[in-house]
């Protein structure tokens, strides 16, 4: 499994943990992955639960099996908008003085 990144859209179902069976399965917009790996193959995730429209309804912290996570959509790679990396700042035009 590839690394999970903030912004990924995950499907959390029964393969992740028995508590997510049936109508308890959920879609999660990932915020962070816990640094501590308590048991081999399990992990802590923090994210926002999404409703059918894709709106966040609650922030949750989940303990799930890594192998059961389905990545529905990866977060887009960050881009620099409107500026080139390491661009030099432009000088400001001089203002006309009024007396």
PDB file of C-alpha atoms in Angstrom:
ATOM      1  CA  UNK A   1       0.000   0.000   0.000  1.00  0.00           C
ATOM      2  CA  UNK A   2       1.243   3.469  -0.840  1.00  0.00           C
ATOM      3  CA  UNK A   3       1.696   6.026   1.896  1.00  0.00           C
ATOM      4  CA  UNK A   4      -1.407   7.909   2.931  1.00  0.00           C
ATOM      5  CA  UNK A   5      -1.282  11.694   2.669  1.00  0.00           C
ATOM      6  CA  UNK A   6      -3.420  14.462   4.157  1.00  0.00           C
ATOM      7  CA  UNK A   7      -6.319  15.229   1.840  1.00  0.00           C
ATOM      8  CA  UNK A   8      -6.720  11.635   0.589  1.00  0.00           C
ATOM      9  CA  UNK A   9     -10.315  10.389   0.491  1.00  0.00           C
ATOM     10  CA  UNK A  10     -10.551   6.982   2.191  1.00  0.00           C
ATOM     11  CA  UNK A  11     -13.280   4.366   2.386  1.00  0.00           C
ATOM     12  CA  UNK A  12     -13.369   2.778   5.838  1.00  0.00           C
ATOM     13  CA  UNK A  13     -15.381  -0.456   5.924  1.00  0.00           C
ATOM     14  CA  UNK A  14     -15.510  -3.896   7.545  1.00  0.00           C
ATOM     15  CA  UNK A  15     -12.064  -4.868   6.188  1.00  0.00           C
ATOM     16  CA  UNK A  16     -10.616  -2.093   8.387  1.00  0.00           C
ATOM     17  CA  UNK A  17     -12.381  -3.134  11.593  1.00  0.00           C
ATOM     18  CA  UNK A  18     -15.582  -4.996  12.545  1.00  0.00           C
ATOM     19  CA  UNK A  19     -17.046  -1.769  13.955  1.00  0.00           C
ATOM     20  CA  UNK A  20     -17.422  -0.367  10.399  1.00  0.00           C
ATOM     21  CA  UNK A  21     -19.793  -3.044   9.007  1.00  0.00           C
ATOM     22  CA  UNK A  22     -23.005  -2.307   7.136  1.00  0.00           C
ATOM     23  CA  UNK A  23     -24.310   1.237   7.498  1.00  0.00           C
ATOM     24  CA  UNK A  24     -21.427   2.106   9.847  1.00  0.00           C
ATOM     25  CA  UNK A  25     -18.934   2.238   6.938  1.00  0.00           C
ATOM     26  CA  UNK A  26     -17.753   5.769   6.215  1.00  0.00           C
ATOM     27  CA  UNK A  27     -15.835   8.041   3.895  1.00  0.00           C
ATOM     28  CA  UNK A  28     -13.006   9.924   5.540  1.00  0.00           C
ATOM     29  CA  UNK A  29     -11.016  12.966   4.346  1.00  0.00           C
ATOM     30  CA  UNK A  30      -7.621  12.240   5.920  1.00  0.00           C
ATOM     31  CA  UNK A  31      -6.003  14.904   8.110  1.00  0.00           C
ATOM     32  CA  UNK A  32      -3.143  12.907   9.655  1.00  0.00           C
ATOM     33  CA  UNK A  33      -1.741   9.455  10.280  1.00  0.00           C
ATOM     34  CA  UNK A  34      -0.611   8.623  13.814  1.00  0.00           C
ATOM     35  CA  UNK A  35       3.126   8.256  14.294  1.00  0.00           C
ATOM     36  CA  UNK A  36       2.879   5.375  16.776  1.00  0.00           C
ATOM     37  CA  UNK A  37       2.143   1.968  15.228  1.00  0.00           C
ATOM     38  CA  UNK A  38       0.718   0.140  18.277  1.00  0.00           C
ATOM     39  CA  UNK A  39       0.243  -3.280  16.649  1.00  0.00           C
ATOM     40  CA  UNK A  40       1.625  -4.556  13.391  1.00  0.00           C
ATOM     41  CA  UNK A  41      -0.805  -3.782  10.585  1.00  0.00           C
ATOM     42  CA  UNK A  42      -2.961  -1.344  12.601  1.00  0.00           C
ATOM     43  CA  UNK A  43      -2.841   2.452  12.568  1.00  0.00           C
ATOM     44  CA  UNK A  44      -4.455   5.602  13.972  1.00  0.00           C
ATOM     45  CA  UNK A  45      -6.076   7.972  11.482  1.00  0.00           C
ATOM     46  CA  UNK A  46      -7.524  11.429  12.079  1.00  0.00           C
ATOM     47  CA  UNK A  47      -9.905  12.927   9.574  1.00  0.00           C
ATOM     48  CA  UNK A  48     -13.308  14.336   8.727  1.00  0.00           C
ATOM     49  CA  UNK A  49     -16.259  12.027   8.098  1.00  0.00           C
ATOM     50  CA  UNK A  50     -18.038  13.031   4.878  1.00  0.00           C
ATOM     51  CA  UNK A  51     -21.747  12.778   4.131  1.00  0.00           C
ATOM     52  CA  UNK A  52     -23.222  11.762   0.753  1.00  0.00           C
ATOM     53  CA  UNK A  53     -22.700  15.314  -0.608  1.00  0.00           C
ATOM     54  CA  UNK A  54     -19.033  15.329   0.444  1.00  0.00           C
ATOM     55  CA  UNK A  55     -19.524  17.792   3.321  1.00  0.00           C
ATOM     56  CA  UNK A  56     -17.617  17.208   6.549  1.00  0.00           C
ATOM     57  CA  UNK A  57     -19.934  16.199   9.383  1.00  0.00           C
ATOM     58  CA  UNK A  58     -17.551  15.278  12.223  1.00  0.00           C
ATOM     59  CA  UNK A  59     -13.861  15.035  13.032  1.00  0.00           C
ATOM     60  CA  UNK A  60     -12.906  11.531  14.169  1.00  0.00           C
ATOM     61  CA  UNK A  61      -9.891   9.569  15.270  1.00  0.00           C
ATOM     62  CA  UNK A  62     -10.022   5.946  14.071  1.00  0.00           C
ATOM     63  CA  UNK A  63      -8.028   2.812  14.819  1.00  0.00           C
ATOM     64  CA  UNK A  64      -8.044   0.618  11.696  1.00  0.00           C
ATOM     65  CA  UNK A  65      -6.224  -2.164   9.886  1.00  0.00           C
ATOM     66  CA  UNK A  66      -3.928  -0.751   7.236  1.00  0.00           C
ATOM     67  CA  UNK A  67      -4.721  -3.529   4.730  1.00  0.00           C
ATOM     68  CA  UNK A  68      -8.472  -2.774   4.764  1.00  0.00           C
ATOM     69  CA  UNK A  69      -8.192   0.901   3.768  1.00  0.00           C
ATOM     70  CA  UNK A  70      -9.439   1.738   0.281  1.00  0.00           C
ATOM     71  CA  UNK A  71      -8.157   4.996  -1.224  1.00  0.00           C
ATOM     72  CA  UNK A  72     -11.035   6.423  -3.265  1.00  0.00           C
ATOM     73  CA  UNK A  73      -9.126   9.498  -4.424  1.00  0.00           C
ATOM     74  CA  UNK A  74      -5.627  10.796  -3.808  1.00  0.00           C
ATOM     75  CA  UNK A  75      -5.102  14.403  -2.776  1.00  0.00           C
ATOM     76  CA  UNK A  76      -3.718  16.526  -5.623  1.00  0.00           C
ATOM     77  CA  UNK A  77      -0.031  17.358  -5.415  1.00  0.00           C
ATOM     78  CA  UNK A  78       0.560  20.865  -4.058  1.00  0.00           C
ATOM     79  CA  UNK A  79       1.324  23.475  -6.695  1.00  0.00           C
ATOM     80  CA  UNK A  80       2.637  27.009  -6.617  1.00  0.00           C
ATOM     81  CA  UNK A  81       0.010  29.297  -8.058  1.00  0.00           C
ATOM     82  CA  UNK A  82       0.958  32.628  -9.557  1.00  0.00           C
ATOM     83  CA  UNK A  83       4.638  32.575  -8.568  1.00  0.00           C
ATOM     84  CA  UNK A  84       7.685  30.784  -9.728  1.00  0.00           C
ATOM     85  CA  UNK A  85       9.714  29.073  -7.022  1.00  0.00           C
ATOM     86  CA  UNK A  86      12.394  31.364  -5.648  1.00  0.00           C
ATOM     87  CA  UNK A  87      11.168  34.290  -7.741  1.00  0.00           C
ATOM     88  CA  UNK A  88      12.803  37.628  -7.013  1.00  0.00           C
ATOM     89  CA  UNK A  89      10.419  40.221  -5.603  1.00  0.00           C
ATOM     90  CA  UNK A  90       9.557  43.022  -7.995  1.00  0.00           C
ATOM     91  CA  UNK A  91      10.570  46.535  -6.968  1.00  0.00           C
ATOM     92  CA  UNK A  92       7.701  48.834  -6.094  1.00  0.00           C
ATOM     93  CA  UNK A  93       7.134  51.794  -8.378  1.00  0.00           C
ATOM     94  CA  UNK A  94       8.053  55.130  -6.853  1.00  0.00           C
ATOM     95  CA  UNK A  95       5.142  57.238  -5.630  1.00  0.00           C
ATOM     96  CA  UNK A  96       4.744  60.793  -6.736  1.00  0.00           C
ATOM     97  CA  UNK A  97       5.031  63.236  -3.818  1.00  0.00           C
ATOM     98  CA  UNK A  98       2.435  65.902  -3.331  1.00  0.00           C
ATOM     99  CA  UNK A  99       3.176  69.053  -1.406  1.00  0.00           C
TER     100      UNK A  99
END
